Coordinates of C-alpha atoms in Angstrom, one line a residue:
Chain A
X113 CA -11.0 -45.9 1.4
X114 CA -9.5 -42.7 0.5
X115 CA -6.4 -41.9 1.4
X116 CA -5.1 -39.6 4.3
X117 CA -4.0 -36.7 2.2
X118 CA -4.3 -36.6 -1.4
X119 CA -3.1 -33.8 -3.8
X120 CA -4.4 -33.5 -6.9
X121 CA -2.6 -31.7 -9.5
X122 CA -2.2 -28.8 -7.1
X123 CA -1.0 -25.3 -8.3
X124 CA -0.5 -22.2 -6.1
X125 CA 0.5 -18.5 -7.7
X126 CA 1.4 -15.5 -6.1
X127 CA 0.4 -13.0 -8.3
X128 CA 3.1 -14.1 -11.4
X129 CA 4.9 -16.2 -8.9
X130 CA 4.6 -19.7 -9.3
X131 CA 4.9 -21.1 -5.4
X132 CA 3.6 -24.9 -6.4
X133 CA 3.3 -26.3 -9.6
X134 CA 1.2 -29.2 -10.8
X135 CA 1.8 -31.0 -7.3
X136 CA 0.3 -34.2 -6.9
X137 CA 1.0 -37.2 -4.5
X138 CA -1.1 -39.4 -1.8
X139 CA -0.4 -40.1 2.0
X140 CA -1.3 -43.3 3.5
X141 CA -2.0 -43.6 7.6
X142 CA 0.9 -44.5 10.1
X143 CA 3.7 -42.9 8.2
X144 CA 6.3 -39.9 9.1
X145 CA 7.0 -37.9 5.8
X146 CA 9.6 -35.5 5.7
X147 CA 8.5 -32.3 3.3
X148 CA 12.1 -31.1 2.3
X149 CA 13.5 -28.9 0.1
X150 CA 14.9 -25.5 0.2
X151 CA 13.9 -22.2 1.4
X152 CA 11.4 -20.9 -0.5
X153 CA 10.9 -24.4 -2.4
X154 CA 7.2 -24.2 -1.4
X155 CA 7.1 -26.8 1.1
X156 CA 4.9 -23.7 3.5
X157 CA 2.4 -23.3 0.8
X158 CA 1.7 -27.1 0.6
X159 CA 1.2 -26.8 3.8
X160 CA -1.0 -24.0 4.2
X161 CA -3.3 -25.8 1.5
X162 CA -3.5 -28.7 3.3
X163 CA -4.8 -26.7 6.1
X164 CA -7.1 -24.5 4.0
X165 CA -5.2 -21.0 4.9
X166 CA -4.6 -20.8 1.1
X167 CA -6.6 -21.1 -1.8
X168 CA -5.1 -23.2 -4.8
X169 CA -4.6 -21.5 -8.0
X170 CA -5.8 -24.9 -9.3
X171 CA -6.3 -28.5 -8.5
X172 CA -7.3 -29.1 -4.9
X173 CA -6.2 -31.1 -1.8
X174 CA -8.2 -33.9 -0.2
X175 CA -8.0 -34.9 3.5
X176 CA -9.9 -38.3 4.3
X177 CA -11.6 -37.7 1.3
X178 CA -12.7 -34.6 1.8
X179 CA -11.5 -30.7 1.0
X180 CA -10.6 -28.4 3.8
X181 CA -13.4 -27.6 5.9
X182 CA -14.4 -28.3 9.3
X183 CA -13.8 -32.1 9.6
X184 CA -10.3 -31.7 8.2
X185 CA -9.6 -29.2 10.9
X186 CA -10.4 -31.4 13.3
X187 CA -8.5 -34.2 12.2
X188 CA -5.3 -32.0 10.9
X189 CA -2.9 -30.5 14.1
X190 CA -1.0 -28.1 12.7
X191 CA 2.4 -26.4 13.7
X192 CA 3.2 -23.1 11.9
X193 CA 6.8 -21.6 11.1
X194 CA 5.7 -18.7 13.0
X195 CA 4.1 -17.6 16.1
X196 CA 0.5 -17.6 15.9
X197 CA -0.6 -17.3 19.7
X198 CA -2.4 -14.7 21.6
X199 CA 0.6 -13.3 23.9
X200 CA -1.6 -12.4 26.6
X201 CA -2.4 -15.5 27.2
X202 CA -1.1 -17.3 30.0
X203 CA -0.7 -21.6 29.2
X204 CA -3.3 -23.0 31.0
X205 CA -5.4 -20.3 29.2
X206 CA -4.0 -21.9 26.1
X207 CA -4.7 -25.3 27.2
X208 CA -8.4 -24.7 28.3
X209 CA -8.6 -22.8 24.4
X210 CA -7.5 -26.1 22.7
X211 CA -9.8 -28.0 24.7
X212 CA -12.7 -26.1 24.0
X213 CA -12.6 -26.0 20.5
X214 CA -10.6 -29.8 19.6
X215 CA -12.8 -32.5 21.0
X216 CA -9.6 -34.6 20.2
X217 CA -7.1 -32.4 22.9
X218 CA -6.0 -34.6 25.6
X219 CA -5.4 -32.0 28.3
X220 CA -3.7 -34.5 30.5
X221 CA -1.1 -35.2 28.2
X222 CA -0.6 -31.6 27.5
X223 CA 0.2 -31.1 31.3
X224 CA 2.1 -33.7 31.4
X225 CA 4.4 -32.6 28.5
X226 CA 4.4 -29.3 30.5
X227 CA 5.6 -30.8 33.7
X228 CA 8.6 -32.1 31.8
X229 CA 9.3 -28.8 31.0
X230 CA 9.1 -27.2 34.2
X231 CA 6.9 -24.7 32.9
X232 CA 4.6 -22.7 35.2
X233 CA 1.0 -22.9 33.5
X234 CA 0.6 -19.3 34.7
X235 CA 3.3 -17.9 32.5
X236 CA 1.9 -15.7 30.0
X237 CA 3.4 -16.3 26.2
X238 CA 4.7 -13.0 25.8
X239 CA 6.8 -13.7 29.1
X240 CA 8.5 -16.5 27.1
X241 CA 11.7 -16.8 25.4
X242 CA 11.4 -18.1 21.8
X243 CA 12.2 -21.6 22.1
X244 CA 10.0 -21.6 24.8
X245 CA 6.9 -20.5 22.8
X246 CA 7.9 -22.9 20.2
X247 CA 7.8 -25.7 22.6
X248 CA 4.8 -24.7 24.1
X249 CA 3.0 -24.4 20.1
X250 CA 4.3 -27.7 19.5
X251 CA 3.1 -29.2 22.7
X252 CA -0.5 -27.9 22.0
X253 CA -0.6 -29.6 18.8
X254 CA 0.9 -32.8 19.9
X255 CA -1.5 -33.0 22.5
X256 CA -4.3 -33.7 20.0
X257 CA -4.8 -37.1 18.9
X258 CA -5.0 -36.2 15.1
X259 CA -4.7 -38.1 11.6
X260 CA -2.5 -35.8 9.9
X261 CA 0.2 -34.0 12.1
X262 CA 2.0 -31.1 9.9
X263 CA 4.1 -29.7 11.1
X264 CA 6.4 -26.3 9.3
X265 CA 9.8 -26.2 10.6
X266 CA 9.5 -27.9 13.9
X267 CA 13.7 -27.5 14.6
X268 CA 14.1 -24.6 12.3
X269 CA 15.9 -21.7 14.3
X270 CA 16.8 -23.8 17.5
X271 CA 19.7 -25.0 19.5
X272 CA 20.7 -29.1 18.7
X273 CA 19.6 -30.0 22.8
X274 CA 16.3 -28.5 21.7
X275 CA 15.7 -30.3 18.7
X276 CA 16.1 -33.5 20.2
X277 CA 13.5 -32.3 22.8
X278 CA 11.0 -31.0 20.3
X279 CA 11.8 -34.5 18.1
X280 CA 11.3 -36.5 21.1
X281 CA 7.8 -34.8 22.0
X282 CA 7.0 -35.3 18.5
X283 CA 7.7 -39.5 18.6
X284 CA 6.5 -39.8 21.7
X285 CA 3.3 -38.1 21.7
X286 CA 1.8 -38.5 17.9
X287 CA -1.3 -40.9 17.1
X288 CA 0.6 -44.1 15.7
X289 CA -2.6 -44.4 13.4
X290 CA -2.0 -41.2 12.0
X291 CA 0.6 -39.4 10.1
X292 CA 3.0 -36.6 10.4
X293 CA 4.1 -34.5 7.8
X294 CA 7.3 -32.6 8.9
X295 CA 8.7 -30.0 6.8
X296 CA 12.6 -29.1 7.2
X297 CA 15.6 -28.6 5.4
X298 CA 17.6 -29.9 8.3
X299 CA 17.7 -33.6 7.1
X300 CA 20.6 -34.9 8.8
X301 CA 18.4 -34.2 12.5
X302 CA 15.4 -35.9 11.2
X303 CA 16.5 -38.6 8.4
X304 CA 16.3 -41.6 11.1
X305 CA 12.9 -41.2 11.9
X306 CA 11.6 -40.8 8.7
X307 CA 9.7 -43.4 6.6
X308 CA 8.9 -41.4 3.4
X309 CA 10.3 -38.4 1.6
X310 CA 8.6 -35.5 -0.5
X311 CA 11.4 -33.3 -1.9
X312 CA 10.3 -30.0 -3.7
X313 CA 12.4 -28.5 -6.0
X314 CA 10.7 -25.0 -7.5
X315 CA 7.6 -25.9 -6.6
X316 CA 7.4 -29.0 -8.3
X317 CA 7.6 -32.8 -6.3
X318 CA 11.2 -33.9 -7.0
X319 CA 10.9 -37.2 -5.1
X320 CA 7.9 -39.1 -3.5
X321 CA 10.1 -42.3 -2.3
X322 CA 10.6 -44.2 0.9
X323 CA 13.8 -43.7 2.7
X324 CA 14.8 -47.3 2.2
X325 CA 13.8 -46.9 -1.5
X326 CA 16.2 -43.7 -1.9
X327 CA 18.8 -46.0 0.0
X328 CA 18.7 -48.7 -1.9
X329 CA 18.3 -47.0 -5.7
X330 CA 20.4 -44.2 -4.9
X331 CA 23.1 -45.7 -2.5
X332 CA 22.9 -42.6 -0.9
X333 CA 21.6 -41.0 2.6
X334 CA 18.2 -38.7 2.2
X335 CA 20.9 -36.4 3.9
X336 CA 23.5 -36.6 0.4
X337 CA 20.7 -37.0 -1.9
X338 CA 19.4 -33.9 -0.8
X339 CA 22.6 -32.1 -1.2
X340 CA 23.2 -33.3 -4.5
X341 CA 19.8 -32.4 -5.6
X342 CA 19.9 -29.0 -4.0
X343 CA 24.0 -27.9 -4.8
X344 CA 24.3 -24.2 -5.5
Chain B
X268 CA -19.1 -23.9 19.5
X269 CA -20.8 -20.4 19.0
X270 CA -21.2 -19.9 22.9
X271 CA -17.3 -21.1 23.3
X272 CA -16.2 -18.4 20.6
X273 CA -18.4 -15.4 22.7
X274 CA -16.4 -16.6 25.4
X275 CA -13.0 -16.5 24.0
X276 CA -13.7 -13.3 22.1
X277 CA -15.4 -11.3 25.3
X278 CA -12.9 -12.6 27.2
X279 CA -9.9 -11.7 24.5
X280 CA -11.6 -7.7 23.9
X281 CA -12.2 -7.1 27.4
X282 CA -9.3 -6.7 28.8
X283 CA -8.5 -3.8 27.5
X284 CA -12.1 -2.4 26.9
X285 CA -13.0 -2.9 30.7
X286 CA -9.8 -1.3 31.5
X287 CA -10.8 1.7 29.2
X288 CA -14.2 2.0 30.6
X289 CA -13.1 2.0 34.2
X290 CA -10.7 4.9 33.2
X291 CA -13.3 7.2 32.3
X292 CA -15.5 5.9 35.4
X293 CA -12.6 6.7 37.7
X294 CA -11.4 9.9 36.0
X295 CA -15.2 11.4 35.6
X296 CA -15.9 12.3 39.2
X297 CA -12.2 13.4 39.6
X298 CA -11.9 15.8 37.3
X299 CA -15.7 17.1 37.9
X300 CA -15.0 17.4 42.1
X301 CA -11.6 19.4 40.9
X302 CA -13.5 21.6 38.4
X303 CA -16.2 22.4 40.8
X304 CA -13.7 23.3 43.2
X305 CA -11.8 25.2 41.4
X306 CA -14.4 27.6 40.1
X307 CA -15.7 28.1 43.9
X308 CA -15.0 31.3 46.0
X309 CA -12.6 29.6 47.7
X310 CA -9.6 29.5 45.3
X311 CA -10.0 33.3 44.7
X312 CA -7.5 33.4 47.7
X313 CA -4.8 31.7 45.7
X314 CA -4.7 34.6 43.4
X315 CA -1.5 36.4 42.6
X316 CA -1.0 38.8 40.0
X317 CA -4.1 37.7 38.0
X318 CA -2.7 34.0 38.5
X319 CA -3.7 31.3 39.9
X320 CA -2.3 28.0 39.8
X321 CA -5.7 26.1 40.3
X322 CA -7.4 27.2 37.4
X323 CA -4.5 26.3 35.2
X324 CA -5.1 22.6 36.6
X325 CA -8.8 23.2 36.4
X326 CA -8.0 23.6 32.1
X327 CA -5.9 20.5 32.3
X328 CA -8.6 18.5 34.2
X329 CA -11.4 19.7 31.7
X330 CA -9.0 18.4 28.9
X331 CA -7.9 15.0 30.7
X332 CA -12.0 14.9 31.0
X333 CA -12.8 15.3 27.1
X334 CA -9.7 13.3 26.5
X335 CA -11.0 10.4 28.5
X336 CA -14.5 10.6 27.0
X337 CA -13.4 10.8 23.3
X338 CA -11.0 8.0 24.0
X339 CA -13.2 5.4 25.1
X340 CA -15.6 6.0 22.1
X341 CA -12.5 5.9 19.6
X342 CA -9.6 4.1 21.4
X343 CA -12.6 0.9 21.7
X344 CA -13.5 0.8 17.8
X345 CA -9.8 1.1 17.0
X346 CA -8.5 -1.3 19.3
X347 CA -11.7 -3.9 18.3
X348 CA -10.6 -3.2 14.6
X349 CA -7.2 -3.9 15.0
X350 CA -8.4 -7.2 17.2
X351 CA -10.1 -8.6 14.0
X352 CA -7.7 -7.9 11.7
X353 CA -4.7 -9.5 13.7
X354 CA -7.3 -12.6 14.4
X355 CA -8.1 -13.0 11.1
X356 CA -5.6 -12.1 8.6
X357 CA -2.2 -12.2 10.6
X358 CA -0.3 -15.2 11.8
X359 CA -3.1 -15.2 14.8
X360 CA -5.2 -16.1 11.7
X361 CA -3.8 -19.9 11.6
X362 CA -5.3 -20.6 14.7
X363 CA -8.6 -18.9 14.0
X364 CA -9.3 -20.5 10.5
X365 CA -7.6 -24.0 11.8
X366 CA -10.6 -24.2 14.5
X367 CA -13.1 -26.8 13.5
X368 CA -15.8 -24.2 13.5
X369 CA -17.9 -22.7 10.6
X370 CA -16.6 -19.3 9.1
X371 CA -20.0 -18.1 9.6
X372 CA -19.8 -18.4 13.3
X373 CA -16.0 -16.8 13.5
X374 CA -17.7 -13.5 12.3
X375 CA -20.7 -13.8 14.3
X376 CA -18.9 -13.8 17.3
X377 CA -16.5 -11.8 16.5
X378 CA -19.2 -9.0 15.2
X379 CA -21.5 -9.1 18.0
X380 CA -18.6 -8.8 20.8
X381 CA -17.8 -6.0 19.1
X382 CA -21.3 -4.6 18.4
X383 CA -21.8 -4.8 22.3
X384 CA -18.3 -3.4 23.4
X385 CA -19.4 -0.5 21.1
X386 CA -22.8 0.1 22.6
X387 CA -21.5 -0.4 25.9
X388 CA -18.9 2.1 25.4
X389 CA -21.4 5.1 24.1
X390 CA -23.8 3.8 27.1
X391 CA -21.0 4.2 29.7
X392 CA -19.9 7.9 27.6
X393 CA -23.4 9.0 28.6
X394 CA -23.5 7.8 31.6
X395 CA -20.2 9.8 32.5
X396 CA -21.0 12.6 30.8
X397 CA -24.7 12.8 32.9
X398 CA -22.4 12.3 36.2
X399 CA -19.6 15.0 34.9
X400 CA -22.4 17.4 34.5
X401 CA -24.4 16.5 37.7
X402 CA -21.3 17.2 39.7
X403 CA -20.9 20.6 37.9
X404 CA -24.3 21.4 38.8
X405 CA -25.7 21.8 35.1
X406 CA -28.7 19.7 36.4
X407 CA -30.1 17.8 39.4
X408 CA -32.9 15.7 39.7
X409 CA -35.3 18.0 41.3
X410 CA -35.2 19.5 37.6
X411 CA -36.1 16.5 35.8
X412 CA -40.2 16.5 36.2
X413 CA -39.6 20.2 35.0
X414 CA -37.7 19.1 31.6
X415 CA -40.4 16.6 30.9
X416 CA -43.0 18.6 31.5
X417 CA -41.6 21.3 29.3
X418 CA -41.0 18.3 26.5
X419 CA -44.8 17.6 26.6
X420 CA -45.5 21.3 26.2
X421 CA -43.1 21.1 23.0
X422 CA -45.2 18.1 21.9
X423 CA -42.2 16.2 21.7
X424 CA -43.3 12.7 22.6
X425 CA -45.3 13.1 19.2
X426 CA -41.7 12.7 17.8
X427 CA -41.3 9.5 19.2
X428 CA -41.8 7.2 16.0
X429 CA -39.1 9.4 14.4
X430 CA -36.3 9.0 17.6
X431 CA -37.1 5.0 17.3
X432 CA -36.3 5.3 13.7
X433 CA -32.8 7.3 14.4
X434 CA -32.0 5.2 17.1
X435 CA -32.7 2.2 14.5
X436 CA -30.7 3.8 12.2
X437 CA -28.0 4.3 14.4
X438 CA -28.2 0.6 15.4
X439 CA -28.3 -0.5 11.9
X440 CA -25.5 1.5 11.2
X441 CA -23.1 0.0 13.8
X442 CA -24.0 -3.5 12.2
X443 CA -23.2 -2.3 8.8
X444 CA -19.8 -0.8 9.7
X445 CA -18.9 -3.9 11.6
X446 CA -19.6 -6.3 8.9
X447 CA -18.1 -3.9 6.4
X448 CA -14.6 -3.9 8.7
X449 CA -14.9 -7.9 8.1
X450 CA -15.7 -7.5 4.1
X451 CA -12.6 -5.3 3.6
X452 CA -10.4 -7.5 5.5
X453 CA -11.8 -10.5 3.7
X454 CA -11.3 -8.9 0.0
X455 CA -8.2 -6.9 0.9
X456 CA -6.0 -9.5 2.6
X457 CA -6.0 -11.1 -0.6
X458 CA -3.6 -8.2 -2.0
X459 CA -0.3 -10.3 -2.3
X460 CA 2.3 -8.9 0.4
X461 CA 0.0 -6.2 1.6
X462 CA -2.9 -7.0 3.4
X463 CA -3.3 -4.2 5.5
X464 CA -3.4 -1.9 2.2
X465 CA -5.5 -3.7 0.7
X466 CA -8.0 -4.0 3.3
X467 CA -7.9 0.2 3.4
X468 CA -8.3 0.4 -0.3
X469 CA -11.4 -2.3 -0.1
X470 CA -12.8 -0.2 3.1
X471 CA -12.7 3.1 1.1
X472 CA -13.7 1.7 -2.2
X473 CA -17.1 0.0 0.2
X474 CA -17.7 3.5 1.8
X475 CA -17.6 5.5 -1.5
X476 CA -20.0 2.8 -3.2
X477 CA -22.0 3.1 0.0
X478 CA -22.3 7.2 -0.4
X479 CA -23.5 7.1 -3.7
X480 CA -26.2 4.5 -2.9
X481 CA -27.2 6.6 0.0
X482 CA -27.3 9.8 -1.7
X483 CA -29.5 8.4 -4.6
X484 CA -31.6 7.0 -2.5
X485 CA -32.3 10.4 -0.4
X486 CA -32.7 12.3 -3.5
X487 CA -35.4 9.3 -4.5
X488 CA -36.5 10.0 -0.8
X489 CA -36.7 13.4 -1.6
X490 CA -39.1 13.9 -4.3
X491 CA -41.5 12.7 -1.5
X492 CA -41.9 15.9 -0.8
X493 CA -42.6 18.0 -3.9
X494 CA -46.0 15.8 -3.9
X495 CA -46.4 16.6 -0.1
X496 CA -49.1 19.2 0.7
X497 CA -47.4 20.3 4.3
X498 CA -44.8 18.7 5.7
X499 CA -43.0 19.1 9.3
X500 CA -39.9 17.9 11.1
X501 CA -41.2 14.4 11.5
X502 CA -41.7 13.7 8.2
X503 CA -38.1 15.0 6.9
X504 CA -36.5 12.6 9.9
X505 CA -38.4 9.8 8.8
X506 CA -37.8 10.5 4.8
X507 CA -34.0 10.7 6.1
X508 CA -34.1 7.6 8.1
X509 CA -36.2 5.1 6.0
X510 CA -33.6 5.0 3.2
X511 CA -30.7 5.3 5.9
X512 CA -32.3 1.7 7.6
X513 CA -32.9 0.0 4.3
X514 CA -29.4 0.5 3.0
X515 CA -28.1 -0.2 6.2
X516 CA -29.9 -3.8 6.2
X517 CA -29.3 -4.5 2.5
X518 CA -25.4 -3.7 2.9
X519 CA -24.8 -5.2 6.0
X520 CA -26.4 -8.7 4.4
X521 CA -24.3 -8.0 1.4
X522 CA -21.2 -7.5 3.6
X523 CA -21.7 -10.7 5.4
X524 CA -22.0 -12.9 2.7
X525 CA -19.0 -11.2 0.9
X526 CA -16.9 -12.0 4.6
X527 CA -18.3 -15.2 4.8
X528 CA -17.5 -16.4 1.1
X529 CA -14.1 -14.8 0.9
X530 CA -13.1 -15.9 4.0
X531 CA -14.3 -19.6 3.7
X532 CA -13.4 -19.8 -0.2
X533 CA -10.7 -17.3 -0.8
X534 CA -8.7 -17.5 2.2
X535 CA -5.0 -16.5 1.3
X536 CA -2.7 -15.8 4.8

């Protein structure tokens, strides 16, 4: 059976700039994987390649054994690190939009999460604060029963209380038969929920290990290892 | 899925296009009625030292009408192009291109919706002009019959096939332009860090190539005149329109293929 995600000698260049260099790894189902690295290390590039938003310079990405396409778009739920929704739409229209296109979108789950956030379904995106927009995007992403959740910096730029809300929303709502690939450089906040770590350094895959392996072999936490590897 | 894409595309674009069309519909009778009033004898009574405030307002109202008329056609096009750009190659494209639908569906839905709005804006602008001139008394329903009679006298209906060719040329030309926007964005967005500039350059290059092809085709078509014993207006129209239609159809197919291929296989957002 094909792994959930497989990257084979994946390389991406922007002009002369090498963003990802010969990255190869596989990811199995039922894992929470931290995609760790400092800014500009290639995390967003890797996530965009998985979602078919970028074309690899060489190598390939396979999701359930298939290249990014209609099938993979249905099985991968993507949360970008930027605002991507139509700002004229209100929450109800967004939920209708998602349920129209994604057969694995759970409308009740989305409304349930919104209720806990005390968000009015008639509120337009443009009227929301930055934090609320991010939470709505997260709710839409996590309401899908996907095989793989690609979350790009979901806790970057939010206050600690919101971080807790975001992390609990992720943990309480993802499809447990699937996997989560969560990109961040705020290691200490996510370390306790991670099963595996993918550490990227200058576009190259530096480490791909389980959190337990790192603790046993290096005798340090993931946060400590990160600080050591990326010390300026 | 195509039906759902149409539904959401009409909803997204309809908000501002319907507002623009509604604005024109409201402005048309208001400005025309004011102009009719300001050109009547009644307002002469308000002339003081050759100065009449109502006449100044009549110039302003005429300008407002012309601006509304022009903006409906041009702003519709600009807003629709901006919508395509925004939803295809900016951060909104993250959602567009991760929908589980074929790339061709995305292009077809956006293209058809743009075509419908463009045609509708031209129709509304024409109706508005007819209402405006009717209120001003330029024409009335009584002289339509006389007008048709006059056209018959001029043997106008013999030119009907040529008129149909002209209409076809306009329709295919519109489709070609829409697909050219897509192809320009599809090619231009790959210019690292400057997707808009890249798209503009791609559009200019495409227009340049197309104008050369059209010029060559017209030159070849004009050779037909050299061997004709006699030719009239209809022949001239046909000889100009037929190459334009053929080129529009052929280039539309090329632009469509480029757009689907690039957005599907070479996406870089």
